[in-house]
CSV table of C-alpha atoms and ligand atoms in Angstrom, one decimal:
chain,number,residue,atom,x,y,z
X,1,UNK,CA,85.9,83.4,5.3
X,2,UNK,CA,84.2,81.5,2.6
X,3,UNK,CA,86.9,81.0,-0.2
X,4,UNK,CA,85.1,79.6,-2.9
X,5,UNK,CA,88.3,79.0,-5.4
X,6,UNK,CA,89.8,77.3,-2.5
X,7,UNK,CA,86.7,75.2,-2.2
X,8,UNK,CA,86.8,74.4,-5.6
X,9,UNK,CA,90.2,72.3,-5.2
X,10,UNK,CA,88.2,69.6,-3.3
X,11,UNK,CA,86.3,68.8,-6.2
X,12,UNK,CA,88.9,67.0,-8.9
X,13,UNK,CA,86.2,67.3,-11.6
X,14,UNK,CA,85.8,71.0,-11.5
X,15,UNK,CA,89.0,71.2,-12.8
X,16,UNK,CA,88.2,69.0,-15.7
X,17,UNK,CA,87.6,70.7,-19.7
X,18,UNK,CA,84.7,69.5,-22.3
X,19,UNK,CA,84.8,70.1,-25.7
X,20,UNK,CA,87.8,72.0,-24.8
X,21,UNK,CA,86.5,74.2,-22.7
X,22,UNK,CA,86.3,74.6,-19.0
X,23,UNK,CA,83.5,72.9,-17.4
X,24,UNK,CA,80.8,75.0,-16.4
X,25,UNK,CA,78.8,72.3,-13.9
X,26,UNK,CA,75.4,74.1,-13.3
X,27,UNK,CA,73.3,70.5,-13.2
X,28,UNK,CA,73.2,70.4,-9.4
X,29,UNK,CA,69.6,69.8,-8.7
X,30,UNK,CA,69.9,66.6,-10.4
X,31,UNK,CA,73.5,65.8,-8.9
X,32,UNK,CA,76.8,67.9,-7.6
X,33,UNK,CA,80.0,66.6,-7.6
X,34,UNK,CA,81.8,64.8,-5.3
X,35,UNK,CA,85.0,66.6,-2.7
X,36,UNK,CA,88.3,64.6,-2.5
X,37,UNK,CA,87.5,63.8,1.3
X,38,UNK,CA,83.8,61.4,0.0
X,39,UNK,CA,85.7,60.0,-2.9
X,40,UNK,CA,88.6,58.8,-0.6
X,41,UNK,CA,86.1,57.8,1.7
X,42,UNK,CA,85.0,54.9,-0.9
X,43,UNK,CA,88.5,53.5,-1.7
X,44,UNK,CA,89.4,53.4,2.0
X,45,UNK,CA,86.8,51.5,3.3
X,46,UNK,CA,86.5,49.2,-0.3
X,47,UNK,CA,90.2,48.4,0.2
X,48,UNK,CA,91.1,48.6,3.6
X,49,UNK,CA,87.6,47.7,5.7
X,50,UNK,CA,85.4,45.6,3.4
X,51,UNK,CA,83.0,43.2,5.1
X,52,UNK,CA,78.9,42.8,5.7
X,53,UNK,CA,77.4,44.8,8.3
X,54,UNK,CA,76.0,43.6,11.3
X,55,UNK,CA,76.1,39.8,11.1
X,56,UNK,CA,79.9,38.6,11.2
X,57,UNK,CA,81.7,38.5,14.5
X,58,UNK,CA,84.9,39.1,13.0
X,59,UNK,CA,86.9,42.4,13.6
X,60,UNK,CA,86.3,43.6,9.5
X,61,UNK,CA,82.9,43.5,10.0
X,62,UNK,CA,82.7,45.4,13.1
X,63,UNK,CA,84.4,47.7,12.1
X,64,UNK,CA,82.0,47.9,8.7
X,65,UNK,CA,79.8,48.2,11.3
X,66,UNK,CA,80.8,50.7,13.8
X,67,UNK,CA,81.4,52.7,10.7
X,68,UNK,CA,77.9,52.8,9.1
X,69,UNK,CA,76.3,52.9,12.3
X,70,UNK,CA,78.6,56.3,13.3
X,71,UNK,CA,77.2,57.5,10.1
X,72,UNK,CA,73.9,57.1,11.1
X,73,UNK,CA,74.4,59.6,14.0
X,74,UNK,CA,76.2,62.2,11.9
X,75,UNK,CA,72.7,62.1,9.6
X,76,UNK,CA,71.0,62.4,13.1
X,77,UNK,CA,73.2,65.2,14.1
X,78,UNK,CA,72.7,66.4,10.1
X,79,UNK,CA,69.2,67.1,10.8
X,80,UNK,CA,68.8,67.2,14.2
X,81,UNK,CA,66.7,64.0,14.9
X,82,UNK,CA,65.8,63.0,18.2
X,83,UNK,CA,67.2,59.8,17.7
X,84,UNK,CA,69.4,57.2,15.4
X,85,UNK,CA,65.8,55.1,15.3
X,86,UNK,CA,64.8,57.5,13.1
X,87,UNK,CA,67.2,57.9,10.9
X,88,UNK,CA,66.7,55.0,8.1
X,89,UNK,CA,69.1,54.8,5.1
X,90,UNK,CA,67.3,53.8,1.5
X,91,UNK,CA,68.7,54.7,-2.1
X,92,UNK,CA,67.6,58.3,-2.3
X,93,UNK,CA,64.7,60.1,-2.0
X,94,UNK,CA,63.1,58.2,-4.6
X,95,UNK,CA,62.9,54.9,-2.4
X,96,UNK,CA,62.1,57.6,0.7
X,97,UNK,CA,58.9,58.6,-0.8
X,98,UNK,CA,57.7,54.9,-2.1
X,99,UNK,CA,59.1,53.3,1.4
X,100,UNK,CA,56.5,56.3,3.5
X,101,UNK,CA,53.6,55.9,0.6
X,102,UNK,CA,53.6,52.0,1.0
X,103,UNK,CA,54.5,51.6,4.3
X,104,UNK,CA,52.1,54.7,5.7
X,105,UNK,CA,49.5,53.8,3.6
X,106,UNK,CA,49.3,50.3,4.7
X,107,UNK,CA,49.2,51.2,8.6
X,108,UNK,CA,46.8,54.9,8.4
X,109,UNK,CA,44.9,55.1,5.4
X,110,UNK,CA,41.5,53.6,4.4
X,111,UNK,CA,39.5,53.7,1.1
X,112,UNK,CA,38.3,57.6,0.7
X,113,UNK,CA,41.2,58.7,2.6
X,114,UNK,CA,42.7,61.8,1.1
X,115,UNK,CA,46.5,62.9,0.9
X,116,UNK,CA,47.3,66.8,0.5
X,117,UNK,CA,50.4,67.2,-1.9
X,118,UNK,CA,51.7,70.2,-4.2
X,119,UNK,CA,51.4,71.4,-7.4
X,120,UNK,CA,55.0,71.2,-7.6
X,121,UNK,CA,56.1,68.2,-6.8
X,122,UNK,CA,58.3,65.8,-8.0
X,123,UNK,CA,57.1,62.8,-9.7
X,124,UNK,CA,58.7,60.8,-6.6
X,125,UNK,CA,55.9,62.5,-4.0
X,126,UNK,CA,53.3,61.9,-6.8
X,127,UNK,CA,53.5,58.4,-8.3
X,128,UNK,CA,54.0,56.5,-5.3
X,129,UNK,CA,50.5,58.0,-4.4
X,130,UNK,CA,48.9,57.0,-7.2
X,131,UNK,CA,50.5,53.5,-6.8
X,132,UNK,CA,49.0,53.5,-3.6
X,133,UNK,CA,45.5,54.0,-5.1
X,134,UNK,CA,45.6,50.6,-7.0
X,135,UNK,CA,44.9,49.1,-3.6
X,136,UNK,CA,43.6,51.5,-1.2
X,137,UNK,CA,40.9,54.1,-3.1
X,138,UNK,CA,43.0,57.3,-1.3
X,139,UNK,CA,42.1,60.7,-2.7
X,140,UNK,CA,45.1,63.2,-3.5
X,141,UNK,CA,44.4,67.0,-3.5
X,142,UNK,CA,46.8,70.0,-4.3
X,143,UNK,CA,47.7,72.7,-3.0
X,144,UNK,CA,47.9,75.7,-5.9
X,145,UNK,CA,50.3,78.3,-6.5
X,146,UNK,CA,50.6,81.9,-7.7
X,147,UNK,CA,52.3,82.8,-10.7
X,148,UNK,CA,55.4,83.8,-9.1
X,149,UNK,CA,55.6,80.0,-8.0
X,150,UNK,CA,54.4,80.6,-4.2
X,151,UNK,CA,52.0,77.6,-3.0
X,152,UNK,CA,48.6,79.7,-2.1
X,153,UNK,CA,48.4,79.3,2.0
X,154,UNK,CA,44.6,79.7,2.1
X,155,UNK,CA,43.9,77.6,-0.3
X,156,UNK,CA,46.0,74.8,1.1
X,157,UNK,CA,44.0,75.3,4.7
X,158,UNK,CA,40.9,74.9,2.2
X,159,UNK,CA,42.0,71.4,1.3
X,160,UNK,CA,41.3,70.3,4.9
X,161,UNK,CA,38.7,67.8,5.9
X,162,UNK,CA,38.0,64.6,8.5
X,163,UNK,CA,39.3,62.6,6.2
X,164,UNK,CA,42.8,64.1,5.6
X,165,UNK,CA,45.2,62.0,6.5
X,166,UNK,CA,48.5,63.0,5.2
X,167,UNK,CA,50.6,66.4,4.0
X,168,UNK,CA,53.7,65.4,1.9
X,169,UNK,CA,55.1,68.3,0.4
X,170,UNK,CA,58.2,69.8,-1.4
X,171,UNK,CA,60.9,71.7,0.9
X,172,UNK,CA,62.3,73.4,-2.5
X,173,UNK,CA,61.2,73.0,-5.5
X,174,UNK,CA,63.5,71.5,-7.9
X,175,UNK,CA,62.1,73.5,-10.9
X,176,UNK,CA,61.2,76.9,-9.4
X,177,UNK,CA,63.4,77.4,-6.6
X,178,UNK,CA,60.7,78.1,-4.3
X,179,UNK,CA,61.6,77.9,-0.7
X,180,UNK,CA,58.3,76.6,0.4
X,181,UNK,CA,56.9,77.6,4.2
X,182,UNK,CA,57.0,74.3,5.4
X,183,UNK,CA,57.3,75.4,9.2
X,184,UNK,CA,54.1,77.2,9.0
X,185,UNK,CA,52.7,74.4,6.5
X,186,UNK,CA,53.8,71.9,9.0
X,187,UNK,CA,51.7,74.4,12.0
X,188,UNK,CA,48.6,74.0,10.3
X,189,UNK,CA,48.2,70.6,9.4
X,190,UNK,CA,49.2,69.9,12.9
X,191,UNK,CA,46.4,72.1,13.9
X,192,UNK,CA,44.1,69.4,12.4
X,193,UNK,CA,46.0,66.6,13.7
X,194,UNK,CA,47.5,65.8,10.6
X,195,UNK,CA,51.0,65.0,10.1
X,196,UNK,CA,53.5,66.0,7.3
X,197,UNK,CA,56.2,64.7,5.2
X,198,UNK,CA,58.7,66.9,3.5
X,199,UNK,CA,61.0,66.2,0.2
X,200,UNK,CA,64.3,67.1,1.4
X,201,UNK,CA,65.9,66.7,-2.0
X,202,UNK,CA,66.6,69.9,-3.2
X,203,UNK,CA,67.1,71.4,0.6
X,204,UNK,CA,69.1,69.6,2.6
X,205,UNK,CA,72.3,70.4,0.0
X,206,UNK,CA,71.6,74.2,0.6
X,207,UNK,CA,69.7,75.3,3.6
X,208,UNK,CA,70.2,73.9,7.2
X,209,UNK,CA,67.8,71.5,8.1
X,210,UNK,CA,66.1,70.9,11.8
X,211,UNK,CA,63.5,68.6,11.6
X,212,UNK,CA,62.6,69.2,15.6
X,213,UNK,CA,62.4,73.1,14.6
X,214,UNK,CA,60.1,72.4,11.8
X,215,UNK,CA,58.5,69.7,13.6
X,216,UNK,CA,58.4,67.5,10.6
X,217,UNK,CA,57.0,64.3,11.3
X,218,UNK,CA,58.8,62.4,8.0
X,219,UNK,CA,61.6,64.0,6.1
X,220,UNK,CA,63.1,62.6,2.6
X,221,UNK,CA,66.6,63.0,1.2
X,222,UNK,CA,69.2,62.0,-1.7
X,223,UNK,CA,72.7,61.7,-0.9
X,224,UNK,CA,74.0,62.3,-4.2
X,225,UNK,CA,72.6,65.5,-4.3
X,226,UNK,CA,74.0,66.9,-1.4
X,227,UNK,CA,78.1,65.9,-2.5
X,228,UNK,CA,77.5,62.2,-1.2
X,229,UNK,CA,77.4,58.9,-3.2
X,230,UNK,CA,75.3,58.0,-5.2
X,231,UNK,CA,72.6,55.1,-3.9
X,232,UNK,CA,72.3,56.2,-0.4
X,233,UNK,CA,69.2,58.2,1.1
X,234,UNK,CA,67.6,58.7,4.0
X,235,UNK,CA,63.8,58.6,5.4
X,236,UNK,CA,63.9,60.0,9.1
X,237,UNK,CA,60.3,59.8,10.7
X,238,UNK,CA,58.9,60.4,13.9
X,239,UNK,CA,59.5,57.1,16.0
X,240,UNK,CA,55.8,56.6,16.8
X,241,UNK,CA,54.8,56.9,13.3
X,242,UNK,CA,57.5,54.5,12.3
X,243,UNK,CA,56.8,51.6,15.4
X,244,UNK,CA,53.2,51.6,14.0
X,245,UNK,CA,54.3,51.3,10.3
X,246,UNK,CA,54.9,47.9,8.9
X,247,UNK,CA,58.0,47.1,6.9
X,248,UNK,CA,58.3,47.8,3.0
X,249,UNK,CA,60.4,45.0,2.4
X,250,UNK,CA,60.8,41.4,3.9
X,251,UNK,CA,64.4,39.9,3.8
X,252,UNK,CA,67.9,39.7,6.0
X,253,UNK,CA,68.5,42.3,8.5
X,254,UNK,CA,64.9,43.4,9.1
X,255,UNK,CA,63.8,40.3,11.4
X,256,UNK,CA,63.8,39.7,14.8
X,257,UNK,CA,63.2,35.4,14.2
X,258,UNK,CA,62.0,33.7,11.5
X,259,UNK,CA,60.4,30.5,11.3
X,260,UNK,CA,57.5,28.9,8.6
X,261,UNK,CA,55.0,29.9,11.0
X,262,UNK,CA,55.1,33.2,12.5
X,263,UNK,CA,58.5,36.0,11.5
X,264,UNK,CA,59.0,38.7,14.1
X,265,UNK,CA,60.8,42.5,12.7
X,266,UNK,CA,63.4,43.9,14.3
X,267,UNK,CA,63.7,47.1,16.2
X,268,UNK,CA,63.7,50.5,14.5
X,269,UNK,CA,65.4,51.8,12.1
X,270,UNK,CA,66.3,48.2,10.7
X,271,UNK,CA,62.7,46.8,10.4
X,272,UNK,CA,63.0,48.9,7.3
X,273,UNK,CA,66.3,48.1,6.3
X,274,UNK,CA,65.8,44.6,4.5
X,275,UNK,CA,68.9,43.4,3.1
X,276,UNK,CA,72.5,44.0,2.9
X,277,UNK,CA,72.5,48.3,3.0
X,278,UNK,CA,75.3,50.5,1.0
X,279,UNK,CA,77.6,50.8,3.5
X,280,UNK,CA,80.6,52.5,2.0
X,281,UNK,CA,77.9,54.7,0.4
X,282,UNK,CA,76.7,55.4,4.0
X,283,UNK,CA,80.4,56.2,5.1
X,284,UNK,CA,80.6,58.6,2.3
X,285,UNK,CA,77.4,60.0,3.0
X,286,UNK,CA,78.9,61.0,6.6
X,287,UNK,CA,82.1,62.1,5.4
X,288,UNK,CA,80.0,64.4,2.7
X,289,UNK,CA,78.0,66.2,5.5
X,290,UNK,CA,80.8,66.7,7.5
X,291,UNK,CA,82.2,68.7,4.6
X,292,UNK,CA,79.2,70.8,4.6
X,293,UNK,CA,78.9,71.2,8.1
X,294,UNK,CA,82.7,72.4,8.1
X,295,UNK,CA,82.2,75.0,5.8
X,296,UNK,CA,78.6,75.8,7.6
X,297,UNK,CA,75.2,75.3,6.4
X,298,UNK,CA,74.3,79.2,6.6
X,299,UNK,CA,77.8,80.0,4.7
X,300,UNK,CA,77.0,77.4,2.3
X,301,UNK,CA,73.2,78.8,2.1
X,302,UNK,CA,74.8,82.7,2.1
X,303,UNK,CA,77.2,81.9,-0.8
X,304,UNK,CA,74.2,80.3,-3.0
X,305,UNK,CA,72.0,83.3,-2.1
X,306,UNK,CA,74.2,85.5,-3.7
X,307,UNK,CA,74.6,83.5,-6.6
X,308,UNK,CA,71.1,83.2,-7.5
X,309,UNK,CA,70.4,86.9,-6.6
X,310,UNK,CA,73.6,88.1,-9.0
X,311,UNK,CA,72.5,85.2,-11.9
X,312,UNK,CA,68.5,86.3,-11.6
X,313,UNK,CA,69.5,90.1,-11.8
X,314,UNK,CA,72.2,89.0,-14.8
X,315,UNK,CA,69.7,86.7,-16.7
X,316,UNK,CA,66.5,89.1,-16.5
X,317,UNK,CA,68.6,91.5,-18.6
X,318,UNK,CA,68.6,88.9,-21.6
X,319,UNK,CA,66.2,89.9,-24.7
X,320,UNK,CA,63.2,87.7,-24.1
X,321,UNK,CA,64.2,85.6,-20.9
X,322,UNK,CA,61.3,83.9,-19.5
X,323,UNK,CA,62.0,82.9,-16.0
X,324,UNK,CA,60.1,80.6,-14.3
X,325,UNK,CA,59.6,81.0,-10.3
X,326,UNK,CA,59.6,84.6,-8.7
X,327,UNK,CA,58.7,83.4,-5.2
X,328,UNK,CA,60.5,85.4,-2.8
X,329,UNK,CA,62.0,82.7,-0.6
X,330,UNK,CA,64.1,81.4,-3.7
X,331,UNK,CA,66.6,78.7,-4.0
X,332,UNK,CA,69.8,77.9,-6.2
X,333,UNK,CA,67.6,76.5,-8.8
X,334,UNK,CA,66.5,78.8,-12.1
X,335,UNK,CA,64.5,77.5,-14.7
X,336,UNK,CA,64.2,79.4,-18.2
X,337,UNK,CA,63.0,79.7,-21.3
X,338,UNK,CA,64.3,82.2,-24.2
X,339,UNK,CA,62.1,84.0,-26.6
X,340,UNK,CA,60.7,80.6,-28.6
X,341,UNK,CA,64.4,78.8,-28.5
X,342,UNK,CA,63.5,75.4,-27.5
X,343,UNK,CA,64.9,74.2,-24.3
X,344,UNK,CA,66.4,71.3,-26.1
X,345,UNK,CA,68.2,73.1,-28.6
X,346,UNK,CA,69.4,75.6,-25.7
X,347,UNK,CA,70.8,73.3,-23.5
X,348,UNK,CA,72.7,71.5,-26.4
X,349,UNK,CA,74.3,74.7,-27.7
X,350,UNK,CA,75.4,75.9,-24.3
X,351,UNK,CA,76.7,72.3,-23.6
X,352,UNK,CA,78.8,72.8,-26.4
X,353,UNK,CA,80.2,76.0,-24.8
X,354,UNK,CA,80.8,73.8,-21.6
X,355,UNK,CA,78.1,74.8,-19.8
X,356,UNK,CA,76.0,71.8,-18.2
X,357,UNK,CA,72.3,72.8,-17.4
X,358,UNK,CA,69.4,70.6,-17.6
X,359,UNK,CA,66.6,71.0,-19.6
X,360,UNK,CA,63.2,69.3,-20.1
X,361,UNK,CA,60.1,68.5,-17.4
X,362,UNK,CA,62.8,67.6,-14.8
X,363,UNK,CA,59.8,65.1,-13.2
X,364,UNK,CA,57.6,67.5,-12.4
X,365,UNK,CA,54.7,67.0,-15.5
X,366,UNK,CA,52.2,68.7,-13.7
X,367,UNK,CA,54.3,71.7,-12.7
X,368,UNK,CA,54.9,72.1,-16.4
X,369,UNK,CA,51.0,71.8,-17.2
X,370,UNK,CA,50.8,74.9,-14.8
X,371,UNK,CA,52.8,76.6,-16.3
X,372,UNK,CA,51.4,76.2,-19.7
X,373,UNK,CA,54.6,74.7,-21.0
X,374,UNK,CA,56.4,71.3,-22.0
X,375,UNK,CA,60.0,72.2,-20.7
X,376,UNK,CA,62.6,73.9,-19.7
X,377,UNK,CA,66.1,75.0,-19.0
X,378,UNK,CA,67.5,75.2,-15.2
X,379,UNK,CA,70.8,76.2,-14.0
X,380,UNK,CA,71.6,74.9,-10.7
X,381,UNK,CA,74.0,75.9,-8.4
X,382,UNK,CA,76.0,75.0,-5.8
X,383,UNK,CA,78.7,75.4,-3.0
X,384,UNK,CA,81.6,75.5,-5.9
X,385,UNK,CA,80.1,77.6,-8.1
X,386,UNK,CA,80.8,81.3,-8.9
X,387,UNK,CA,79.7,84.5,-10.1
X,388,UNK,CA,82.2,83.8,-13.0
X,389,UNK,CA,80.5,80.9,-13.8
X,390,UNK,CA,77.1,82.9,-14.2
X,391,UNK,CA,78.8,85.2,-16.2
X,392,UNK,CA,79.8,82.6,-18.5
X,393,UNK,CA,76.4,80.8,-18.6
X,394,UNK,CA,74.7,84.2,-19.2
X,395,UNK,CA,76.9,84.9,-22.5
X,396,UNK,CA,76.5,81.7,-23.7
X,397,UNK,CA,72.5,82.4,-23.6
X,398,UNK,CA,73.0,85.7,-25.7
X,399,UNK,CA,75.2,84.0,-28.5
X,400,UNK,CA,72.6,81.5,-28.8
X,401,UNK,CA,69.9,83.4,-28.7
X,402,UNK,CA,72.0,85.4,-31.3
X,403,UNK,CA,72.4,82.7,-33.6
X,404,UNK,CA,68.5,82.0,-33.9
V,501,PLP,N1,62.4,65.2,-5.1
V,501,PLP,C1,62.9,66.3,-5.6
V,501,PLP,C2,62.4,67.7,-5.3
V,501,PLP,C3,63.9,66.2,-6.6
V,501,PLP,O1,64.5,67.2,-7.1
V,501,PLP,C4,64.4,64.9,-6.8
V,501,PLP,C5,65.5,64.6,-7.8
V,501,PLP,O2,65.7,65.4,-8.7
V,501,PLP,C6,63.8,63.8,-6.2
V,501,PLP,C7,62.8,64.0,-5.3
V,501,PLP,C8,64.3,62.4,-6.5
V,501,PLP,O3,65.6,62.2,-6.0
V,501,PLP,P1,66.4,60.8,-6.3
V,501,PLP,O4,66.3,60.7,-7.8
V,501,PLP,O5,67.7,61.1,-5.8
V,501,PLP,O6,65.7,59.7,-5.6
């Protein structure tokens, strides 16, 4: 039984009033709040556990260490890699995508080389692309969509030649909603031996993830998007990809031996984790998707389903709602626009009702260009949300768009 009022006691902040209202938290794509259980997590370990990872010999840092490394495992179980080698914590999906586009790039693309990537993405699976060109003269092409915000499939197997090297790609979009078919995308490049690299980001939080079932071959997610910490991420690749990939950055942790004249790496995942890593973050991390997997990724996913279904049918009833992303496979994520309000001045006046939605490009510039706009507003939801909630955000919209 999926209680959702009992669910909302594990988040403090829910609780919480603004402008002396209740707080209506529909900003999820960009973060979600935090349970008791990932917050206690923190203070435990900062006061009770506290040491570096990996190096000391002493019992606090083993146990630092036994605890970031069991962490690792419950991200392995998460997603259902083949192994804890492939599971390698960064900041977010952010440093995911840059750490794959430099590291990738260095080892399996040449001058002319092209890399297939979305119409929708996120500025984090475009830039680091483009940063990439200022030293290697790769091509990027993109895959179109329909105007329901569905990527075109033919199209995309029309983007396919010898020198295709690369699909990285958008699990959900974090404007539209769309649940993009990465499974089948996956199949197809994979028919012309070309492997693929999904961002998790807006996913992972609300739809189980199997990266063996999809047969991803790199995979990108945020932890603080999915009721974790802030600063903590995870790249998982395929270990053969990632043996033949050089590090991203040179420092502590990711050596083997170092002297003036020759520095060996260390074994996988740590070749790419240079440095001293978050580890309480990571021990939060663990303790956030245990929370999920306790209340059940296809709850969790059934719960947001209905939510968007009531809130799409609810919001289409508005005078002069514009909503952005039909696709049929749809997400917890709807952006808007209302008759010629602009999205600033929306989201301002329904923050002062309490109600906390984004607005603006939300890093996806090209996605906006598509759609022949400059911004917009998105409500995102997640596993604390309710149909109250979307009741209140819905008449919030009509006495603004009554006021202009
Ligand atoms: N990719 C998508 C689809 C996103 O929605 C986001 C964040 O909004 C990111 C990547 C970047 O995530 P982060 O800022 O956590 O690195």
């Amino acid at each position: 039984m999926y209680d959702v009022y009992k669910i909302r006691e594990d988040f403090p902040i829910l609780g919480r009033e603004v402008y002396k209202r209740p707080l209506v938290y529909l900003d999820n794509g960009a973060t979600t709040q935090k349970p008791r259980v990932v917050v206690d997590s923190l203070v435990n370990e900062y006061y009770s556990v506290n040491a570096n990872v990996h190096r000391g010999v002493h019992f606090l840092s083993q146990q630092a260490t036994e605890l970031h490394e069991a962490s690792r495992e419950t991200v392995r179980r998460f997603i259902n890699a083949r192994s804890i080698s492939e599971i390698i914590f960064t900041r977010g999906t952010t440093e995911s995508m840059n750490l794959l586009a430099y590291s990738f790039g260095e080892a399996f693309l040449k001058d002319g080389d092209e890399v297939i990537v979305s119409v929708m993405e996120h500025h984090s699976n475009i830039v680091p692309w483009q940063l990439l060109q200022s030293r290697k003269n790769i091509v990027l092409k993109v895959i179109p969509m329909n105007d329901k915000g569905e990527l075109l499939m033919d199209e995309y197997k029309a983007l396919f030649t010898e020198k295709t090297k690369l699909v990285s790609v958008a699990h959900v979009s974090n404007v539209l909603g769309t649940i993009n078919p990465v499974k089948e995308i996956i199949k197809i490049a994979h028919g012309h031996g070309v492997p693929v690299a999904i961002d998790g980001a807006q996913s992972t939080p609300h739809i189980p993830v199997d990266v063996q079932d999809l047969d991803a071959d790199f995979f990108a997610f945020s932890g603080h998007k999915i009721y974790g910490p802030t600063g903590v991420g995870v790249l998982y690749g395929k270990e053969d990809f990632l043996e033949k990939m050089p590090p991203y950055q040179g420092g502590g942790e990711m050596i083997q031996n170092v002297s003036f004249e020759k520095t060996t790496f260390n074994d996988l995942p740590f070749k790419f984790e240079a440095g001293t890593p978050d580890y309480v973050a990571t021990t939060g991390l663990a303790k956030a998707l245990d929370y999920c997997s306790a209340l059940g990724m296809e709850n969790i996913a059934a719960h947001e389903q209905e939510l968007t279904r009531y809130a799409m049918e609810r919001m289409h009833q508005i005078e002069g709602m514009r909503i952005f992303g039909e696709a049929k496979e749809k997400d917890a994520v709807i952006s808007f626009l209302v008759g010629d309000i602009h999205h600033l001045d929306l989201g301002t006046l329904l923050d002062r009702l309490g109600i906390a939605v984004r607005t603006g490009h939300h890093c996806a510039e090209p996605l906006m260009r598509r759609l022949g706009i400059e911004g917009t507003v998105r409500a995102s939801f997640a596993l604390y949300n309710t149909k109250e909630e979307i009741d209140a955000l819905v008449a919030g919209i009509e006495r603004v768009r009554k006021m202009f």
